[in-house]
Tab-separated table of C-alpha atoms and ligand atoms in Angstrom:
chain	number	residue	atom	x	y	z
A	1	MET	CA	153.476	-33.207	6.082
A	2	ASN	CA	154.243	-29.343	6.240
A	3	THR	CA	151.983	-26.671	4.516
A	4	GLU	CA	149.169	-28.691	2.538
A	5	LYS	CA	146.963	-25.706	2.396
A	6	ASN	CA	143.856	-27.871	1.297
A	7	LEU	CA	143.651	-29.204	4.954
A	8	GLY	CA	142.118	-27.616	7.480
A	9	PHE	CA	143.402	-26.005	10.373
A	10	ALA	CA	142.224	-28.811	12.881
A	11	THR	CA	143.658	-31.575	10.760
A	12	ARG	CA	147.315	-29.573	10.200
A	13	GLN	CA	147.369	-28.655	14.114
A	14	ILE	CA	147.359	-32.720	14.467
A	15	HIS	CA	148.916	-34.337	11.778
A	16	ALA	CA	151.715	-31.493	10.299
A	17	GLY	CA	155.269	-31.902	11.012
A	18	LYS	CA	154.768	-35.739	11.632
A	19	ILE	CA	158.453	-37.179	11.319
A	20	ALA	CA	158.824	-40.906	10.853
A	21	ASN	CA	160.082	-43.026	13.799
A	22	ALA	CA	161.432	-46.661	13.934
A	23	ALA	CA	159.003	-48.068	16.307
A	24	GLY	CA	155.907	-46.062	14.524
A	25	ALA	CA	155.338	-44.447	17.700
A	26	LEU	CA	151.854	-42.616	17.199
A	27	CYS	CA	153.424	-39.572	19.382
A	28	ALA	CA	156.603	-38.502	18.414
A	29	PRO	CA	159.379	-40.061	20.409
A	30	ILE	CA	161.421	-37.190	22.448
A	31	TYR	CA	164.909	-36.978	21.306
A	32	GLN	CA	166.816	-36.011	24.358
A	33	THR	CA	170.260	-35.892	23.086
A	34	SER	CA	172.591	-32.927	22.882
A	35	THR	CA	174.420	-34.427	19.801
A	36	PHE	CA	174.375	-36.542	17.063
A	37	ALA	CA	176.681	-39.438	15.701
A	38	PHE	CA	178.518	-39.003	12.559
A	39	GLU	CA	179.648	-41.925	10.558
A	40	THR	CA	182.691	-40.514	9.434
A	41	VAL	CA	184.773	-37.469	9.893
A	42	GLU	CA	184.029	-36.375	6.478
A	43	GLN	CA	180.345	-36.580	7.088
A	44	GLY	CA	180.401	-34.391	9.832
A	45	GLY	CA	182.983	-32.053	8.316
A	46	ALA	CA	179.770	-31.938	5.339
A	47	ARG	CA	177.217	-31.741	7.918
A	48	PHE	CA	178.845	-28.186	8.940
A	49	ALA	CA	179.728	-26.930	5.374
A	50	GLY	CA	176.163	-27.874	4.896
A	51	GLN	CA	176.495	-29.678	1.872
A	52	GLU	CA	174.678	-32.670	3.419
A	53	GLU	CA	171.606	-32.700	5.287
A	54	GLY	CA	171.460	-34.278	8.838
A	55	TYR	CA	171.512	-33.162	12.371
A	56	ILE	CA	174.891	-32.063	14.227
A	57	TYR	CA	174.033	-30.619	17.702
A	58	SER	CA	170.317	-29.628	19.109
A	59	ARG	CA	171.358	-26.003	19.564
A	60	LEU	CA	171.362	-25.827	15.676
A	61	GLY	CA	168.425	-28.428	15.313
A	62	ASN	CA	166.859	-31.731	16.889
A	63	PRO	CA	163.755	-33.726	15.457
A	64	SER	CA	161.792	-33.146	18.525
A	65	MET	CA	161.831	-29.556	17.422
A	66	ALA	CA	161.469	-30.063	14.047
A	67	GLN	CA	158.445	-31.491	14.153
A	68	VAL	CA	156.773	-28.756	15.993
A	69	GLU	CA	158.421	-26.041	13.651
A	70	LEU	CA	156.525	-27.969	10.653
A	71	LYS	CA	153.671	-27.626	13.021
A	72	LEU	CA	153.864	-23.915	13.452
A	73	ALA	CA	154.909	-23.198	9.557
A	74	ALA	CA	151.627	-25.184	8.787
A	75	LEU	CA	149.769	-23.364	11.240
A	76	GLU	CA	150.843	-19.681	10.817
A	77	ASN	CA	151.178	-20.771	6.684
A	78	GLY	CA	154.832	-19.366	6.597
A	79	GLU	CA	157.786	-21.465	4.576
A	80	ALA	CA	159.572	-22.276	8.170
A	81	ALA	CA	159.796	-21.900	11.732
A	82	LEU	CA	162.447	-21.652	14.511
A	83	ALA	CA	161.327	-23.181	17.946
A	84	THR	CA	163.180	-21.330	20.813
A	85	ALA	CA	163.341	-21.625	24.498
A	86	SER	CA	160.707	-18.958	25.109
A	87	GLY	CA	159.034	-15.880	23.738
A	88	MET	CA	161.768	-13.833	24.134
A	89	GLY	CA	164.231	-15.834	22.634
A	90	ALA	CA	162.160	-15.953	19.416
A	91	ILE	CA	162.010	-12.398	19.600
A	92	SER	CA	165.635	-11.615	19.974
A	93	SER	CA	167.008	-13.753	18.037
A	94	ALA	CA	164.773	-12.402	15.272
A	95	LEU	CA	165.500	-9.068	16.246
A	96	TRP	CA	169.203	-9.467	16.499
A	97	SER	CA	169.106	-11.196	12.813
A	98	SER	CA	167.303	-7.936	11.344
A	99	VAL	CA	169.562	-5.271	12.681
A	100	GLU	CA	172.816	-3.743	13.119
A	101	ALA	CA	174.362	-0.615	14.693
A	102	GLY	CA	172.812	2.662	12.770
A	103	ASP	CA	169.761	0.832	11.789
A	104	GLU	CA	166.056	1.729	13.123
A	105	ILE	CA	162.924	-0.374	14.740
A	106	LEU	CA	159.851	1.449	14.720
A	107	ALA	CA	158.031	-0.399	17.675
A	108	SER	CA	154.393	-0.062	18.863
A	109	ASP	CA	153.854	1.838	21.947
A	110	THR	CA	152.486	-1.183	24.033
A	111	LEU	CA	154.277	-3.967	24.459
A	112	TYR	CA	154.578	-6.865	26.796
A	113	GLY	CA	157.291	-5.438	29.595
A	114	CYS	CA	160.259	-7.295	28.770
A	115	THR	CA	159.919	-6.758	24.879
A	116	PHE	CA	160.260	-3.145	25.688
A	117	ALA	CA	163.087	-3.782	27.823
A	118	LEU	CA	164.519	-5.387	25.086
A	119	LEU	CA	163.949	-2.946	22.826
A	120	ASN	CA	164.502	0.489	25.322
A	121	HIS	CA	167.285	-0.833	27.028
A	122	GLY	CA	168.907	-3.593	25.250
A	123	MET	CA	169.157	-2.880	21.561
A	124	THR	CA	169.961	0.691	22.291
A	125	LYS	CA	173.134	0.031	24.069
A	126	PHE	CA	174.202	-1.743	20.791
A	127	GLY	CA	173.672	1.365	18.859
A	128	VAL	CA	170.068	0.614	17.158
A	129	ASP	CA	167.911	3.217	17.511
A	130	VAL	CA	164.258	2.585	18.575
A	131	LYS	CA	161.400	4.688	18.666
A	132	PHE	CA	157.887	3.731	20.248
A	133	ILE	CA	154.881	5.053	18.338
A	134	ASP	CA	150.776	4.631	18.400
A	135	MET	CA	150.254	2.647	15.406
A	136	VAL	CA	146.732	2.793	15.557
A	137	ASP	CA	146.594	5.620	12.730
A	138	VAL	CA	148.574	4.116	10.176
A	139	GLU	CA	149.610	7.707	9.160
A	140	ASN	CA	151.558	8.071	11.902
A	141	LEU	CA	153.805	4.849	11.243
A	142	LYS	CA	154.067	6.562	7.340
A	143	LYS	CA	155.443	9.797	9.088
A	144	CYS	CA	157.892	7.941	10.991
A	145	LEU	CA	159.404	5.588	8.238
A	146	SER	CA	162.983	6.642	7.493
A	147	PRO	CA	166.027	5.291	5.321
A	148	LYS	CA	167.432	3.985	8.561
A	149	THR	CA	164.091	1.990	9.430
A	150	LYS	CA	164.813	-1.722	8.993
A	151	VAL	CA	161.984	-3.327	11.244
A	152	VAL	CA	158.144	-2.568	12.344
A	153	TYR	CA	157.697	-4.257	15.265
A	154	PHE	CA	154.227	-4.523	17.157
A	155	GLU	CA	151.707	-7.208	18.884
A	156	THR	CA	148.290	-6.805	18.361
A	157	PRO	CA	145.974	-7.098	20.040
A	158	CYS	CA	148.624	-5.474	22.447
A	159	ASN	CA	149.586	-6.518	25.855
A	160	PRO	CA	147.894	-5.401	28.357
A	161	THR	CA	145.404	-3.002	26.668
A	162	LEU	CA	144.160	-5.132	24.073
A	163	LYS	CA	144.857	-2.193	21.400
A	164	VAL	CA	144.027	-3.563	18.147
A	165	LEU	CA	146.622	-2.674	14.889
A	166	ASP	CA	146.058	-3.120	11.634
A	167	ILE	CA	148.206	-5.754	9.997
A	168	GLN	CA	147.593	-5.353	6.504
A	169	ALA	CA	147.381	-1.488	6.543
A	170	LEU	CA	150.814	-1.084	8.754
A	171	ALA	CA	152.307	-3.896	6.574
A	172	ASN	CA	151.258	-2.116	3.177
A	173	ALA	CA	152.576	1.299	4.651
A	174	ALA	CA	156.053	-0.056	5.435
A	175	HIS	CA	156.494	-1.923	2.291
A	176	ALA	CA	155.318	0.648	0.182
A	177	TYR	CA	157.735	2.962	1.712
A	178	ASN	CA	160.634	0.235	1.441
A	179	PRO	CA	159.954	-3.349	0.465
A	180	GLU	CA	163.166	-4.155	2.791
A	181	ILE	CA	161.704	-3.341	5.645
A	182	ARG	CA	160.956	-6.322	7.872
A	183	VAL	CA	157.359	-6.460	9.162
A	184	ILE	CA	157.538	-8.531	12.795
A	185	VAL	CA	154.340	-8.963	14.434
A	186	ASP	CA	153.806	-10.676	18.055
A	187	ASN	CA	150.668	-13.047	17.489
A	188	THR	CA	150.980	-14.453	21.169
A	189	PHE	CA	147.607	-12.684	21.992
A	190	ALA	CA	145.739	-14.101	19.240
A	191	SER	CA	147.410	-17.800	18.461
A	192	PRO	CA	147.186	-18.848	14.524
A	193	TYR	CA	143.755	-20.231	14.970
A	194	LEU	CA	142.336	-16.391	15.112
A	195	GLN	CA	144.854	-14.519	13.353
A	196	ARG	CA	147.396	-14.947	10.770
A	197	PRO	CA	149.745	-12.075	10.231
A	198	LEU	CA	151.660	-13.531	7.465
A	199	GLU	CA	148.520	-13.825	5.202
A	200	LEU	CA	148.244	-10.017	5.921
A	201	GLY	CA	151.340	-8.924	4.600
A	202	ALA	CA	153.690	-9.391	7.728
A	203	ASP	CA	157.211	-10.833	6.999
A	204	VAL	CA	157.756	-12.660	10.358
A	205	VAL	CA	155.478	-13.737	13.085
A	206	VAL	CA	156.727	-14.110	16.783
A	207	HIS	CA	155.305	-16.220	19.369
A	208	SER	CA	155.351	-16.825	23.040
A	209	ALA	CA	154.358	-20.283	22.782
A	210	THR	CA	154.173	-20.465	26.676
A	211	LYS	CA	150.925	-19.100	26.096
A	212	TYR	CA	147.893	-20.637	23.919
A	213	ILE	CA	150.260	-22.557	21.958
A	214	ASN	CA	151.083	-24.858	24.356
A	215	GLY	CA	148.133	-23.846	26.987
A	216	HIS	CA	148.608	-25.652	29.653
A	217	GLY	CA	150.719	-23.652	31.688
A	218	ASP	CA	153.951	-26.005	32.123
A	219	VAL	CA	156.381	-24.653	29.251
A	220	ILE	CA	158.380	-21.637	28.614
A	221	ALA	CA	158.680	-21.679	24.784
A	222	GLY	CA	158.520	-19.670	21.638
A	223	PHE	CA	158.950	-19.390	17.734
A	224	VAL	CA	159.690	-17.343	14.747
A	225	ILE	CA	157.944	-18.155	11.629
A	226	SER	CA	158.913	-16.655	8.373
A	227	THR	CA	160.599	-17.533	4.727
A	228	LYS	CA	162.632	-20.286	4.744
A	229	GLU	CA	165.881	-17.943	4.135
A	230	PHE	CA	165.117	-15.794	7.311
A	231	ILE	CA	164.192	-18.920	9.502
A	232	ASP	CA	167.973	-20.411	8.336
A	233	LYS	CA	169.443	-16.560	9.265
A	234	CYS	CA	167.472	-16.886	12.835
A	235	ARG	CA	168.562	-20.480	13.276
A	236	MET	CA	172.175	-19.986	12.060
A	237	PHE	CA	173.042	-16.756	13.562
A	238	GLY	CA	170.326	-15.031	15.577
A	239	LEU	CA	169.625	-18.857	17.910
A	240	LYS	CA	173.403	-20.456	17.031
A	241	ASP	CA	175.634	-17.438	17.897
A	242	MET	CA	173.526	-14.483	19.739
A	243	THR	CA	171.014	-15.683	21.781
A	244	GLY	CA	171.423	-19.748	22.325
A	245	ALA	CA	168.046	-19.946	23.301
A	246	VAL	CA	167.210	-23.359	22.463
A	247	MET	CA	163.789	-25.469	22.808
A	248	SER	CA	164.450	-28.535	25.226
A	249	PRO	CA	163.089	-31.853	23.518
A	250	PHE	CA	161.050	-32.606	26.412
A	251	ASN	CA	159.082	-28.642	25.744
A	252	ALA	CA	158.838	-29.678	22.110
A	253	PHE	CA	156.792	-32.781	23.079
A	254	LEU	CA	154.651	-30.934	25.518
A	255	ILE	CA	153.797	-28.455	22.670
A	256	ALA	CA	153.107	-31.159	20.053
A	257	ARG	CA	150.731	-32.206	22.666
A	258	GLY	CA	149.043	-28.917	23.844
A	259	LEU	CA	148.793	-28.205	19.918
A	260	LYS	CA	146.305	-30.930	19.131
A	261	THR	CA	143.618	-28.918	20.942
A	262	LEU	CA	144.299	-25.526	19.817
A	263	ASP	CA	141.037	-24.591	17.825
A	264	ILE	CA	138.936	-26.023	20.655
A	265	ARG	CA	140.653	-24.608	23.075
A	266	MET	CA	140.555	-21.104	21.585
A	267	GLU	CA	137.026	-21.626	20.689
A	268	ARG	CA	136.222	-21.871	24.640
A	269	HIS	CA	138.577	-19.070	25.627
A	270	CYS	CA	136.977	-16.993	23.204
A	271	ALA	CA	133.287	-17.691	24.408
A	272	ASN	CA	134.087	-17.622	27.995
A	273	ALA	CA	135.770	-14.048	27.485
A	274	HIS	CA	132.590	-12.766	26.075
A	275	LYS	CA	130.363	-13.613	28.300
A	276	ILE	CA	132.851	-12.501	31.283
A	277	ALA	CA	133.325	-9.098	29.357
A	278	GLU	CA	129.721	-8.706	28.958
A	279	PHE	CA	129.038	-9.296	32.641
A	280	LEU	CA	132.273	-6.713	33.620
A	281	HIS	CA	130.874	-4.057	31.357
A	282	ASP	CA	127.536	-4.174	33.119
A	283	HIS	CA	128.794	-4.241	36.611
A	284	PRO	CA	128.433	-0.988	38.101
A	285	ALA	CA	132.128	-1.066	39.906
A	286	VAL	CA	133.668	-1.280	36.630
A	287	ALA	CA	134.886	1.604	34.715
A	288	LYS	CA	136.142	0.548	31.889
A	289	VAL	CA	136.381	-2.914	29.904
A	290	TYR	CA	139.138	-3.504	27.454
A	291	TYR	CA	138.015	-6.426	25.115
A	292	PRO	CA	138.055	-6.269	21.356
A	293	GLY	CA	134.753	-8.397	21.238
A	294	LEU	CA	132.301	-5.462	22.985
A	295	GLU	CA	131.475	-3.470	20.136
A	296	ASP	CA	132.124	0.053	21.904
A	297	PHE	CA	135.701	-0.833	22.074
A	298	GLU	CA	137.773	0.990	20.035
A	299	GLY	CA	139.523	-2.125	17.861
A	300	TYR	CA	136.213	-3.748	17.450
A	301	GLU	CA	136.092	-3.029	13.603
A	302	VAL	CA	139.424	-3.875	12.892
A	303	ALA	CA	139.538	-7.171	15.119
A	304	LYS	CA	136.421	-8.166	13.333
A	305	LYS	CA	138.030	-7.922	9.947
A	306	GLN	CA	141.274	-9.553	11.080
A	307	MET	CA	140.378	-12.039	13.570
A	308	LYS	CA	138.578	-15.243	13.417
A	309	ASP	CA	137.437	-14.157	16.860
A	310	PHE	CA	138.224	-11.955	19.535
A	311	GLY	CA	140.315	-13.842	21.974
A	312	GLY	CA	140.535	-14.773	25.774
A	313	MET	CA	142.503	-11.533	26.851
A	314	MET	CA	141.107	-8.757	28.314
A	315	SER	CA	141.577	-6.000	30.876
A	316	ILE	CA	139.313	-3.876	33.202
A	317	GLU	CA	139.688	-0.676	35.014
A	318	LEU	CA	137.380	-0.224	37.938
A	319	LYS	CA	136.287	2.557	39.886
A	320	ALA	CA	137.885	2.105	43.310
A	321	ASP	CA	141.170	3.462	43.517
A	322	ARG	CA	144.227	1.025	43.186
A	323	ALA	CA	144.499	-0.121	47.070
A	324	ALA	CA	140.711	-0.791	47.050
A	325	THR	CA	141.403	-2.821	43.661
A	326	ALA	CA	144.073	-4.856	45.018
A	327	ALA	CA	142.227	-5.226	48.208
A	328	ALA	CA	138.959	-6.708	46.493
A	329	LEU	CA	141.128	-8.528	43.803
A	330	ASN	CA	142.594	-10.360	46.926
A	331	LYS	CA	139.345	-12.186	47.844
A	332	LEU	CA	139.248	-13.706	44.528
A	333	GLN	CA	138.435	-17.232	45.622
A	334	LEU	CA	138.719	-19.366	42.151
A	335	CYS	CA	140.805	-17.124	39.749
A	336	THR	CA	144.291	-17.228	40.541
A	337	ILE	CA	146.782	-14.215	40.910
A	338	ALA	CA	149.151	-14.661	38.454
A	339	VAL	CA	150.821	-13.269	35.716
A	340	SER	CA	151.097	-15.094	32.057
A	341	LEU	CA	148.021	-15.845	30.224
A	342	GLY	CA	146.622	-18.548	27.531
A	343	ASP	CA	145.573	-21.639	30.512
A	344	ALA	CA	143.127	-23.534	31.504
A	345	GLU	CA	143.217	-21.375	34.788
A	346	THR	CA	141.787	-17.977	34.547
A	347	LEU	CA	144.421	-15.712	35.654
A	348	VAL	CA	144.491	-12.249	36.795
A	349	GLU	CA	147.245	-9.919	37.346
A	350	HIS	CA	148.048	-6.279	37.849
A	351	PRO	CA	150.360	-4.831	34.767
A	352	ALA	CA	152.071	-1.772	36.146
A	353	SER	CA	153.505	-3.518	39.193
A	354	MET	CA	153.914	-7.039	37.054
A	355	THR	CA	154.077	-7.891	33.685
A	356	HIS	CA	154.905	-4.078	32.860
A	357	SER	CA	156.883	-3.019	35.586
A	358	THR	CA	159.357	-2.419	33.017
A	359	TYR	CA	158.185	0.606	32.093
A	360	THR	CA	158.710	4.061	34.314
A	361	ALA	CA	155.557	6.176	35.293
A	362	ASP	CA	155.798	8.475	32.109
A	363	GLU	CA	156.089	5.261	29.548
A	364	LEU	CA	152.918	3.521	31.457
A	365	LYS	CA	151.237	6.743	30.661
A	366	MET	CA	152.324	6.628	27.014
A	367	ALA	CA	151.273	3.329	26.429
A	368	GLY	CA	148.094	4.032	28.144
A	369	ILE	CA	148.385	1.629	31.068
A	370	SER	CA	146.722	3.415	34.411
A	371	GLU	CA	147.746	2.088	37.779
A	372	GLY	CA	144.464	0.526	38.122
A	373	LEU	CA	144.411	-1.342	35.034
A	374	VAL	CA	143.577	-5.495	35.790
A	375	ARG	CA	144.174	-8.083	33.365
A	376	ILE	CA	142.405	-11.107	32.888
A	377	SER	CA	143.358	-14.265	31.139
A	378	VAL	CA	139.836	-16.041	30.606
A	379	GLY	CA	140.773	-19.842	31.168
A	380	LEU	CA	138.467	-22.897	30.459
A	381	GLU	CA	136.284	-23.246	33.482
A	382	ASP	CA	132.752	-22.586	33.451
A	383	PRO	CA	132.156	-19.307	32.666
A	384	GLU	CA	129.172	-18.880	35.470
A	385	ASP	CA	132.027	-19.857	37.915
A	386	VAL	CA	134.170	-17.015	36.685
A	387	ILE	CA	131.639	-14.655	36.887
A	388	ALA	CA	130.416	-15.561	40.469
A	389	ASP	CA	133.967	-15.153	41.482
A	390	PHE	CA	134.261	-11.960	40.147
A	391	LYS	CA	130.349	-10.716	41.107
A	392	SER	CA	131.152	-11.792	44.953
A	393	VAL	CA	134.148	-9.507	45.254
A	394	LEU	CA	132.935	-6.485	42.525
A	395	ASP	CA	129.376	-6.373	44.576
A	396	THR	CA	131.654	-5.238	47.877
A	397	LEU	CA	133.156	-2.052	45.879
A	398	VAL	CA	129.576	-0.623	45.103
B	401	LCS	N1	154.986	-11.576	23.884
B	401	LCS	C1	153.843	-11.590	24.542
B	401	LCS	C2	152.881	-10.632	23.875
B	401	LCS	C3	153.991	-12.144	25.806
B	401	LCS	O1	152.797	-11.468	26.598
B	401	LCS	C4	155.050	-12.490	26.267
B	401	LCS	C5	155.072	-13.003	27.930
B	401	LCS	C6	156.284	-12.622	25.712
B	401	LCS	C7	156.261	-12.322	24.119
B	401	LCS	C8	157.661	-13.075	26.424
B	401	LCS	O2	157.463	-14.679	26.232
B	401	LCS	P1	157.960	-15.687	27.211
B	401	LCS	O3	159.596	-15.554	26.954
B	401	LCS	O4	157.549	-15.577	28.610
B	401	LCS	O5	157.735	-17.040	26.701
B	401	LCS	N2	154.156	-12.337	28.506
B	401	LCS	C9	153.730	-12.324	30.090
B	401	LCS	C10	152.759	-11.955	30.384
B	401	LCS	O6	152.037	-11.236	30.295
B	401	LCS	N3	152.999	-12.473	31.787
B	401	LCS	O7	153.800	-13.296	31.975
B	401	LCS	C11	154.713	-13.348	30.750
């Protein structure tokens, strides 16, 4: 079962990608193997030559990864997907499959810190030009497109400022200029339950599956979802030869398990985040709440148009200075000070010194990431308990 479009999202997250197994196990076995036996030398040769279907070696494919690849393709409404060892493995495999020296990437000015580093410090070393631009205004993208542009790359909502970008408008603008431009969207913050960029005109979706897709804080993993043609290229070049960032069969099993509840988890993350955002918005110690679900947030209208709900991520700025903010957050009892996101536990982190420490002070400014910004990944706890935890520390600041 793959992309049967008439099945609902919940049905697909549970049933898509089922691969028959000899014992009839309900949950697919973990194919913990590095290699696969050929019946004959000729068969091995035919598989390498692409003349016969079948597994060869787990860097090129494995049934455990195949089942979650089929699931992600079905959930993002893409033709095919590639499982990778991390979100960075997905992003780097997709980018190395898209550009060569002399090409140009137009990237959003606000990205996860290591994506920013890969683009700014990595790709540029190999002769790829990268320009970071504000894509809130589509005209800005239009002005920057050039014959050298091969990729338009962005996250929405962005990590960590939750800036919302109009996927359809940006994809249309890029493709109107040149249909060959590959529009790559990092859909990590939304998950395919809340937002499906391919349906809005993007060419490629990448994910850190470490986050909502797995959902339980116990895996590092990623996915690329696109056409079969591009996924084949990512698999047989980007992943096989360039990054080697192969997902492990055990992590594929955990992801298949986590995915069964993606919709239910996302609904609770969103409901909890909404309550917490409203509480923070009204608290006198808070200067600003960055949450797409608040009507006074600048990305609200676009988020409402392209997302099913507003997600579980938010950031805040307190009126206190950085030291007083840190001292207050250190007193949180229930919420955990940690990077990563999309877990059952509410996680609180400081982007300028943690997830976005790859940015210089000027680059942080360009991305609108202030020194005092605090990011919150709202978990699945009772929201009243999370609010009480924040209240107890924020009240000390007023
Ligand atoms: N894309 C986004 C939007 C991310 O937030 C992350 C990781 C990645 C890609 C990379 O995925 P990974 O290789 O870690 O699976 N974001 C993190 C964060 O905000 N805190 O810790 C990691």
